[in-house]
C-alpha cells in the first residue's frame, strides 16, 4: 500500500516505521524544516537543546519502555523541578519537602493535619474545575503560591474555568520524594530525541519531505495515496466547519550563557502571576555529561494565545472543546482512507508514551494483528 504520513512527529514516525517494516511504501511530509515534531532536539556545543520545551520520557508501561529503548539508550534522569514563588524556593511535586518549607512541618501527620484544615471538602461531588480540584487536594497555601499563578499564566484562563484533570497530572505525596513522576521508567535519551525519529524513518521504503504542508495540496494527496495518516489539526482538516478547537501556544526564548551553571537544576517553574514565563529550563542538566564548564544554554517558556497560523502546542480539553472535537471525530467516518492520530489529530493532551501506545494500537488495527 501507498501511505502518506502527514507530520514527522512521534505518532507519524512510529506508524511509518511499523508500516515500512511490513513492506508498505511510505511518504512522510512535514511542514517544518526538520523531522521529530515537538520532541526535536538539536546539539549546540555538546548540549542537547530541547527546541520545543523540556521533554522527559516516563512511562509505567514496560512494553512502551522496551519499544523506545530500541532507538536510543536512556540515562537515569529523574525530573525534580523547583518552584520559584517570588524568590521563595520549593520542591515539586507537592511532597514533604514542599510542606516542610511552607509550614515547617516535619512529619506526614503534621502535614496532613494542615492540609485537612485548609482543604475544601466536596463530599461525593466531583470537583467542578481546576481550582476546586487543587483546593480539595492540597489546600489554600499551596494553591495560592504554587498552582494559581502558574496555571492561569499557562492556560490564559482563570483556574475556575479550567478542567480539573490538568492538575491531577501532578502527584501529591506525604513522603520526602521529589520525583515529579510516579512512573516505573523514566529518562532522557543519551544523544537527544531526534536520533529516535531518524532511526524510525531510516528505511528504504520511506521517503521524507520537509518544508511540505499538506494543506498546500490537500486534494492531490487525498486522491493519490491509498491511505493517509494525518497528525495535524483535525479542525483545520475539516476547514474549521464547526469552528475552531481551543489550543494554547508557546514561545521559546533560548539564550547561550558564558557560565557553567545558571540555575542548578534542569527545570525551574516561576509560579507567581507577574513573571511572564512559566519556566526556565537549563538543558545541560538533563544529561550526565557536563563536560562544558564555561557554557550553559537556557530556554524561557512563554505561554501565548493561539490563533490561526500559530503553533498549537496544547489542546485545551475542556467540556466545550471536547464536545466540538466529538463533532469533528464523527466526520472522520466520511473520509475512510484517512487515519487521524497524535496530539492534534486526536485532540488529546498526550504524553510521549501515550502517543507511542496510540500509534501502535493504530498499527495493530490497520494491519489486523
Ligand atoms: P507533534 O510532535 O506535534 O508532531 C506533529 C507534526 O506534524 C509536527 O512536526 C507538525 O509540524 C506536523 N504537521 C502538522 N500539520 C501539518 C501539515 N498540515 N502538513 C505537514 N506537517 C504538519 N511528553 C512527555 O511524555 N514528557 C514531557 O516531558 C513532555 N513535555 C512537553 C513539553 C511541551 C512544551 C510540549 C508542547 C509537549 C510536551 N510533551 C511531553 C508532549 C509531547 O511533545 C507529545 O506527546 C508528542 O510530541 C506528540 O507527538 P505527535 O506526533 O502527536 O505530535
Ligand atoms: N502546575 C502548577 N504549578 C507548577 C507546575 C504545574 O500549577 O509548578 C499545573 C499547571 O496547571 C500545569 C499542570 O499542573 O498546566 C500540569 O503540569 P505539567 O508539568 O504536567 O505540564 P506540562 O509539562 O504538560 O506543561
Coordinates of N, CA, C and O in Angstrom, one line a residue, residues 191-336:
X191 N 22.2 11.5 23.8 CA 22.4 12.0 22.4 C 21.1 12.6 21.8 O 21.1 13.0 20.6
X192 N 20.1 12.8 22.6 CA 18.9 13.5 22.2 C 17.8 12.7 21.6 O 17.9 11.5 21.4
X193 N 16.6 13.4 21.4 CA 15.4 12.7 20.9 C 15.4 12.5 19.3 O 14.8 11.6 18.8
X194 N 16.1 13.4 18.7 CA 16.0 13.4 17.2 C 16.4 12.1 16.6 O 15.8 11.6 15.6
X195 N 17.5 11.5 17.2 CA 18.0 10.2 16.7 C 16.9 9.2 16.7 O 16.9 8.3 15.8
X196 N 16.0 9.2 17.6 CA 14.9 8.2 17.7 C 14.1 8.3 16.4 O 13.8 7.3 15.8
X197 N 13.7 9.5 16.0 CA 12.9 9.7 14.9 C 13.7 9.4 13.6 O 13.2 8.7 12.7
X198 N 15.0 9.8 13.6 CA 15.9 9.4 12.4 C 15.9 7.9 12.2 O 15.8 7.5 11.1
X199 N 16.1 7.2 13.3 CA 16.1 5.7 13.2 C 14.8 5.1 12.7 O 14.8 4.2 11.9
X200 N 13.7 5.7 13.2 CA 12.4 5.2 12.8 C 12.2 5.4 11.3 O 11.6 4.6 10.6
X201 N 12.7 6.5 10.8 CA 12.4 6.9 9.4 C 13.5 6.4 8.4 O 13.3 6.6 7.2
X202 N 14.5 5.8 9.0 CA 15.6 5.3 8.1 C 15.3 4.0 7.5 O 15.7 2.9 8.0
X203 N 14.6 4.0 6.4 CA 14.2 2.7 5.8 C 14.0 3.0 4.3 O 13.6 4.1 3.9
X204 N 14.4 2.0 3.5 CA 14.4 2.2 2.0 C 12.9 2.5 1.5 O 12.8 3.1 0.5
X205 N 11.9 2.0 2.3 CA 10.5 2.2 1.9 C 10.0 3.6 2.3 O 8.8 3.9 2.1
X206 N 10.8 4.4 3.0 CA 10.3 5.7 3.5 C 11.0 6.9 2.8 O 12.2 7.0 2.8
X207 N 10.2 7.7 2.2 CA 10.7 9.0 1.7 C 10.2 10.1 2.6 O 9.0 10.1 3.0
X208 N 11.1 11.1 2.8 CA 10.7 12.2 3.7 C 10.8 13.5 3.0 O 11.8 13.8 2.3
X209 N 9.8 14.3 3.1 CA 9.8 15.6 2.5 C 9.5 16.7 3.6 O 8.3 16.7 4.1
X210 N 10.5 17.4 4.0 CA 10.3 18.5 5.0 C 9.8 19.8 4.2 O 9.8 19.8 3.0
X211 N 9.5 20.8 4.9 CA 9.0 22.1 4.3 C 7.8 21.8 3.4 O 7.7 22.5 2.3
X212 N 7.0 20.9 3.7 CA 5.9 20.5 2.8 C 4.6 20.4 3.7 O 4.5 19.6 4.6
X213 N 3.7 21.3 3.3 CA 2.4 21.4 4.1 C 1.3 20.7 3.4 O 1.1 21.0 2.2
X214 N 0.7 19.8 4.1 CA -0.5 19.0 3.5 C -1.5 20.0 2.9 O -2.1 19.7 1.8
X215 N -1.8 21.1 3.6 CA -2.9 21.9 3.1 C -2.6 22.7 1.8 O -3.5 23.2 1.2
X216 N -1.3 22.7 1.4 CA -1.0 23.3 0.1 C -1.5 22.4 -1.1 O -1.6 22.9 -2.2
X217 N -1.7 21.1 -0.8 CA -2.1 20.2 -1.9 C -3.0 19.1 -1.4 O -2.9 18.0 -1.8
X218 N -4.0 19.5 -0.6 CA -4.8 18.5 0.1 C -5.5 17.6 -0.9 O -5.4 16.4 -0.7
X219 N -6.1 18.1 -1.9 CA -6.9 17.3 -2.8 C -6.0 16.3 -3.6 O -6.3 15.1 -3.7
X220 N -4.8 16.8 -4.0 CA -3.8 15.9 -4.6 C -3.5 14.7 -3.7 O -3.5 13.5 -4.2
X221 N -3.2 15.0 -2.5 CA -2.8 13.9 -1.6 C -3.9 13.0 -1.3 O -3.8 11.7 -1.3
X222 N -5.1 13.5 -1.2 CA -6.3 12.6 -0.9 C -6.5 11.7 -2.1 O -7.0 10.5 -1.9
X223 N -6.2 12.1 -3.3 CA -6.5 11.3 -4.5 C -5.4 10.3 -4.8 O -5.6 9.3 -5.5
X224 N -4.2 10.6 -4.4 CA -3.0 9.9 -4.9 C -2.4 8.9 -3.9 O -1.4 8.3 -4.2
X225 N -3.0 8.7 -2.7 CA -2.5 7.8 -1.8 C -3.6 6.8 -1.4 O -4.8 7.2 -1.3
X226 N -3.2 5.5 -1.1 CA -4.2 4.6 -0.6 C -4.7 5.0 0.7 O -5.9 4.9 1.0
X227 N -3.8 5.4 1.6 CA -4.2 5.8 2.9 C -3.4 6.9 3.4 O -2.2 7.1 3.0
X228 N -4.0 7.8 4.3 CA -3.3 8.9 4.8 C -3.3 8.8 6.3 O -4.4 8.5 6.9
X229 N -2.2 9.0 7.0 CA -2.1 9.1 8.5 C -1.9 10.6 8.7 O -0.9 11.2 8.4
X230 N -2.9 11.3 9.3 CA -2.9 12.7 9.5 C -2.7 13.1 11.0 O -3.5 12.8 11.8
X231 N -1.5 13.7 11.3 CA -1.3 14.1 12.7 C -1.3 15.6 12.9 O -0.7 16.1 13.9
X232 N -1.9 16.3 11.9 CA -2.0 17.8 12.1 C -3.4 18.1 12.8 O -4.0 17.2 13.4
X233 N -3.8 19.3 12.7 CA -5.0 19.7 13.4 C -6.3 19.2 12.7 O -6.6 19.5 11.6
X234 N -7.1 18.5 13.5 CA -8.3 17.9 13.0 C -9.3 19.0 12.5 O -10.0 18.8 11.5
X235 N -9.4 20.1 13.3 CA -10.4 21.1 12.9 C -10.0 21.8 11.6 O -10.8 22.1 10.7
X236 N -8.7 21.9 11.4 CA -8.2 22.5 10.1 C -8.5 21.6 8.9 O -8.8 22.0 7.8
X237 N -8.3 20.3 9.2 CA -8.5 19.3 8.1 C -9.9 19.4 7.6 O -10.2 19.3 6.4
X238 N -10.9 19.7 8.5 CA -12.3 19.8 8.1 C -12.6 21.3 7.9 O -13.8 21.7 8.1
X239 N -11.7 22.1 7.5 CA -11.9 23.6 7.2 C -12.6 24.3 8.3 O -13.4 25.2 8.0
X240 N -12.4 23.9 9.5 CA -12.9 24.6 10.7 C -14.5 24.7 10.5 O -15.1 25.7 11.0
X241 N -15.1 23.8 9.9 CA -16.5 24.0 9.6 C -17.4 24.1 10.8 O -18.5 24.7 10.7
X242 N -17.1 23.5 11.9 CA -17.9 23.7 13.1 C -17.3 24.8 14.0 O -17.7 25.0 15.2
X243 N -16.2 25.4 13.6 CA -15.5 26.4 14.4 C -14.1 25.9 14.9 O -13.9 24.7 14.7
X244 N -13.3 26.7 15.5 CA -12.0 26.3 15.9 C -12.0 25.6 17.3 O -12.8 26.0 18.2
X245 N -11.2 24.6 17.4 CA -11.0 24.0 18.7 C -10.0 24.9 19.5 O -9.3 25.7 18.8
X246 N -10.0 24.8 20.8 CA -9.1 25.7 21.6 C -7.7 25.1 21.7 O -7.6 23.9 22.0
X247 N -6.7 25.9 21.6 CA -5.3 25.5 21.8 C -4.6 26.5 22.6 O -5.0 27.7 22.7
X248 N -3.5 26.1 23.2 CA -2.6 27.1 23.8 C -1.3 27.1 23.1 O -0.8 26.0 22.7
X249 N -0.7 28.2 22.8 CA 0.5 28.3 22.1 C 1.7 28.7 23.1 O 1.4 29.0 24.3
X250 N 2.9 28.7 22.6 CA 4.0 29.0 23.4 C 5.0 29.7 22.6 O 5.1 29.5 21.4
X251 N 5.9 30.5 23.2 CA 7.1 30.9 22.5 C 8.3 30.6 23.4 O 8.2 30.7 24.6
X252 N 9.4 30.2 22.8 CA 10.6 29.7 23.5 C 11.7 30.7 23.2 O 12.0 31.0 22.1
X253 N 12.3 31.2 24.3 CA 13.4 32.2 24.1 C 14.7 31.5 24.7 O 14.8 31.3 25.9
X254 N 15.6 31.2 23.7 CA 16.8 30.4 24.1 C 18.0 31.3 24.2 O 18.2 32.2 23.3
X255 N 18.8 31.2 25.3 CA 20.0 32.0 25.5 C 21.2 31.2 25.7 O 21.1 30.2 26.5
X256 N 22.3 31.5 25.1 CA 23.5 30.8 25.4 C 24.3 31.7 26.4 O 24.5 32.9 26.1
X257 N 24.7 31.2 27.5 CA 25.4 32.0 28.5 C 26.8 31.5 28.8 O 27.1 30.3 28.7
X258 N 27.7 32.4 29.0 CA 29.1 32.1 29.2 C 29.4 31.7 30.7 O 30.5 32.1 31.2
X259 N 28.5 31.0 31.3 CA 28.8 30.5 32.7 C 28.4 29.0 32.7 O 27.7 28.5 31.8
X260 N 29.0 28.2 33.6 CA 28.8 26.8 33.6 C 27.4 26.4 34.2 O 26.9 25.3 33.9
X261 N 26.9 27.2 35.1 CA 25.7 26.7 35.9 C 24.9 28.0 36.2 O 25.2 28.8 37.0
X262 N 23.7 28.0 35.6 CA 22.8 29.2 35.7 C 21.9 29.0 36.9 O 21.7 29.9 37.7
X263 N 21.2 27.9 36.9 CA 20.1 27.8 38.0 C 20.2 26.5 38.8 O 19.4 26.3 39.7
X264 N 21.2 25.7 38.5 CA 21.5 24.5 39.3 C 20.5 23.4 39.2 O 20.5 22.4 40.0
X265 N 19.6 23.5 38.2 CA 18.6 22.4 38.0 C 18.1 22.5 36.6 O 18.1 23.6 36.0
X266 N 17.6 21.4 36.1 CA 17.1 21.4 34.7 C 15.8 22.2 34.5 O 15.7 23.0 33.6
X267 N 14.9 22.2 35.5 CA 13.7 22.9 35.4 C 13.4 23.7 36.6 O 13.4 23.2 37.7
X268 N 13.1 25.0 36.4 CA 12.7 25.9 37.5 C 11.4 26.6 37.0 O 11.3 27.2 36.0
X269 N 10.3 26.3 37.8 CA 9.0 26.9 37.4 C 8.8 28.2 38.2 O 9.1 28.3 39.4
X270 N 8.3 29.2 37.5 CA 8.0 30.5 38.1 C 6.5 30.6 38.4 O 5.7 30.7 37.4
X271 N 6.1 30.4 39.6 CA 4.7 30.1 39.9 C 3.9 31.4 40.3 O 2.8 31.3 40.6
X272 N 4.6 32.6 40.3 CA 3.9 33.8 40.6 C 3.1 34.2 39.3 O 3.3 33.7 38.2
X273 N 2.3 35.2 39.5 CA 1.5 35.7 38.3 C 2.1 36.8 37.5 O 1.6 37.3 36.5
X274 N 3.2 37.4 38.0 CA 3.9 38.6 37.4 C 4.9 38.2 36.3 O 5.0 38.8 35.3
X275 N 5.8 37.2 36.7 CA 6.8 36.8 35.7 C 6.1 36.3 34.5 O 5.2 35.4 34.5
X276 N 6.5 36.8 33.3 CA 5.7 36.4 32.1 C 6.0 35.0 31.6 O 5.1 34.5 30.8
X277 N 7.1 34.4 32.0 CA 7.3 33.0 31.5 C 6.9 32.0 32.6 O 6.8 32.4 33.8
X278 N 6.6 30.8 32.2 CA 6.2 29.8 33.2 C 7.5 29.1 33.8 O 7.5 28.7 35.0
X279 N 8.4 28.8 32.9 CA 9.6 28.0 33.4 C 10.8 28.3 32.6 O 10.8 28.8 31.5
X280 N 12.0 28.1 33.3 CA 13.3 28.2 32.6 C 13.9 26.8 32.7 O 13.9 26.1 33.7
X281 N 14.3 26.3 31.5 CA 15.0 25.0 31.5 C 16.5 25.2 31.2 O 16.8 26.1 30.4
X282 N 17.3 24.5 31.9 CA 18.8 24.6 31.7 C 19.2 23.2 31.1 O 19.2 22.2 31.9
X283 N 19.4 23.2 29.8 CA 19.4 21.9 29.1 C 20.5 21.0 29.6 O 20.3 19.8 29.5
X284 N 21.6 21.5 30.0 CA 22.7 20.6 30.3 C 22.4 19.6 31.4 O 22.9 18.5 31.5
X285 N 21.4 20.0 32.3 CA 21.1 19.2 33.5 C 20.2 18.0 33.2 O 19.9 17.3 34.1
X286 N 19.8 17.9 31.9 CA 19.0 16.7 31.6 C 20.0 15.6 31.3 O 19.6 14.4 31.2
X287 N 21.3 15.9 31.2 CA 22.3 14.9 30.9 C 23.3 14.8 32.0 O 23.4 15.6 32.9
X288 N 24.1 13.7 31.9 CA 25.1 13.5 33.0 C 26.5 13.9 32.6 O 27.3 14.0 33.4
X289 N 26.7 14.1 31.3 CA 28.0 14.6 30.8 C 28.0 16.1 30.8 O 27.4 16.8 30.0
X290 N 28.5 16.7 31.9 CA 28.6 18.2 32.0 C 30.0 18.6 31.7 O 30.6 19.3 32.5
X291 N 30.6 18.2 30.5 CA 32.0 18.5 30.3 C 32.2 19.9 29.8 O 33.3 20.3 29.5
X292 N 31.2 20.7 29.7 CA 31.3 22.1 29.2 C 31.2 23.0 30.4 O 30.1 23.5 30.7
X293 N 32.3 23.4 31.1 CA 32.2 24.1 32.3 C 32.0 25.6 32.2 O 31.6 26.3 33.1
X294 N 32.2 26.1 30.9 CA 32.1 27.6 30.8 C 30.9 28.0 30.0 O 30.8 29.1 29.4
X295 N 30.0 27.1 29.8 CA 28.8 27.4 28.9 C 27.6 26.7 29.3 O 27.6 25.6 29.8
X296 N 26.5 27.4 29.3 CA 25.2 26.7 29.5 C 24.2 27.3 28.6 O 24.4 28.5 28.1
X297 N 23.1 26.6 28.3 CA 22.0 27.1 27.5 C 20.7 27.0 28.2 O 20.4 25.9 28.8
X298 N 20.0 28.1 28.2 CA 18.7 28.1 29.0 C 17.6 28.5 28.0 O 17.8 29.2 27.0
X299 N 16.4 28.0 28.3 CA 15.2 28.4 27.5 C 14.1 28.9 28.4 O 13.7 28.1 29.3
X300 N 13.6 30.1 28.1 CA 12.4 30.5 28.9 C 11.2 30.2 28.0 O 11.2 30.4 26.8
X301 N 10.1 29.7 28.7 CA 8.9 29.3 28.0 C 7.8 30.3 28.3 O 7.3 30.4 29.5
X302 N 7.3 31.0 27.3 CA 6.3 32.0 27.4 C 5.0 31.4 26.9 O 4.9 31.1 25.7
X303 N 3.9 31.3 27.7 CA 2.6 30.8 27.2 C 2.0 32.0 26.4 O 2.2 33.1 26.7
X304 N 1.3 31.6 25.3 CA 0.7 32.6 24.4 C -0.6 32.1 23.9 O -0.9 30.9 23.8
X305 N -1.5 33.1 23.5 CA -2.7 32.7 22.9 C -2.5 32.1 21.6 O -1.5 32.4 20.9
X306 N -3.4 31.2 21.2 CA -3.3 30.6 19.9 C -4.3 31.3 19.0 O -5.4 31.6 19.4
X307 N -3.8 31.5 17.8 CA -4.7 31.9 16.7 C -4.2 31.3 15.5 O -3.1 30.8 15.4
X308 N -5.0 31.4 14.4 CA -4.6 30.7 13.1 C -3.2 31.1 12.7 O -3.0 32.3 12.6
X309 N -2.4 30.1 12.4 CA -1.1 30.5 11.9 C 0.0 30.2 13.0 O 1.1 30.0 12.8
X310 N -0.5 30.2 14.3 CA 0.5 29.9 15.4 C 0.5 28.4 15.6 O -0.4 27.7 15.3
X311 N 1.6 28.0 16.3 CA 1.7 26.6 16.6 C 0.8 26.2 17.8 O 0.8 26.8 18.8
X312 N 0.0 25.2 17.6 CA -1.0 24.7 18.6 C -0.3 23.7 19.6 O -0.5 22.5 19.4
X313 N 0.4 24.1 20.6 CA 1.2 23.2 21.4 C 0.3 22.3 22.3 O 0.6 21.1 22.5
X314 N -0.7 22.9 22.9 CA -1.6 22.2 23.8 C -3.0 22.2 23.4 O -3.6 23.3 23.2
X315 N -3.7 21.1 23.3 CA -5.1 21.1 23.2 C -5.7 21.5 24.5 O -5.2 21.1 25.6
X316 N -6.8 22.2 24.5 CA -7.4 22.6 25.8 C -8.7 21.7 25.9 O -9.7 22.0 25.4
X317 N -8.5 20.6 26.7 CA -9.6 19.6 26.7 C -10.7 19.9 27.8 O -10.9 19.1 28.7
X318 N -11.3 21.1 27.6 CA -12.4 21.4 28.5 C -13.7 20.8 27.8 O -13.7 20.3 26.7
X319 N -14.8 21.0 28.5 CA -16.1 20.4 28.0 C -16.5 20.9 26.7 O -16.8 20.1 25.7
X320 N -16.4 22.2 26.5 CA -16.8 22.8 25.2 C -15.9 22.2 24.1 O -16.5 21.8 23.0
X321 N -14.6 22.2 24.3 CA -13.8 21.7 23.2 C -13.9 20.2 23.0 O -13.9 19.8 21.8
X322 N -14.1 19.5 24.0 CA -14.3 18.0 23.8 C -15.6 17.7 23.1 O -15.6 16.8 22.2
X323 N -16.6 18.5 23.3 CA -17.8 18.3 22.6 C -17.7 18.7 21.1 O -18.1 18.0 20.2
X324 N -16.9 19.8 20.9 CA -16.7 20.2 19.5 C -15.8 19.1 18.8 O -16.1 18.7 17.6
X325 N -14.8 18.6 19.5 CA -14.0 17.6 18.9 C -14.8 16.4 18.5 O -14.6 15.8 17.5
X326 N -15.8 16.0 19.4 CA -16.6 14.8 19.1 C -17.4 15.0 17.8 O -17.5 14.1 17.0
X327 N -17.7 16.3 17.5 CA -18.4 16.5 16.2 C -17.4 16.3 15.1 O -17.8 15.7 14.0
X328 N -16.2 16.8 15.2 CA -15.2 16.6 14.2 C -14.9 15.1 14.0 O -14.8 14.5 12.9
X329 N -14.8 14.4 15.2 CA -14.5 12.9 15.1 C -15.5 12.2 14.3 O -15.2 11.2 13.6
X330 N -16.8 12.6 14.4 CA -17.8 11.9 13.6 C -17.6 12.1 12.1 O -17.9 11.2 11.4
X331 N -17.1 13.3 11.8 CA -16.8 13.5 10.3 C -15.7 12.6 9.8 O -15.7 12.3 8.6
X332 N -14.9 12.1 10.6 CA -13.8 11.2 10.1 C -14.3 10.0 9.4 O -13.6 9.4 8.6
X333 N -15.5 9.6 9.8 CA -16.1 8.4 9.2 C -16.3 8.6 7.7 O -16.4 7.6 6.9
X334 N -16.5 9.8 7.3 CA -16.7 10.1 5.9 C -15.5 10.1 5.0 O -15.5 10.2 3.8
X335 N -14.3 10.1 5.7 CA -13.0 10.0 5.0 C -12.3 8.7 5.4 O -11.3 8.8 6.1
X336 N -12.8 7.6 4.9 CA -12.4 6.3 5.3 C -10.9 6.1 5.1 O -10.3 5.2 5.8

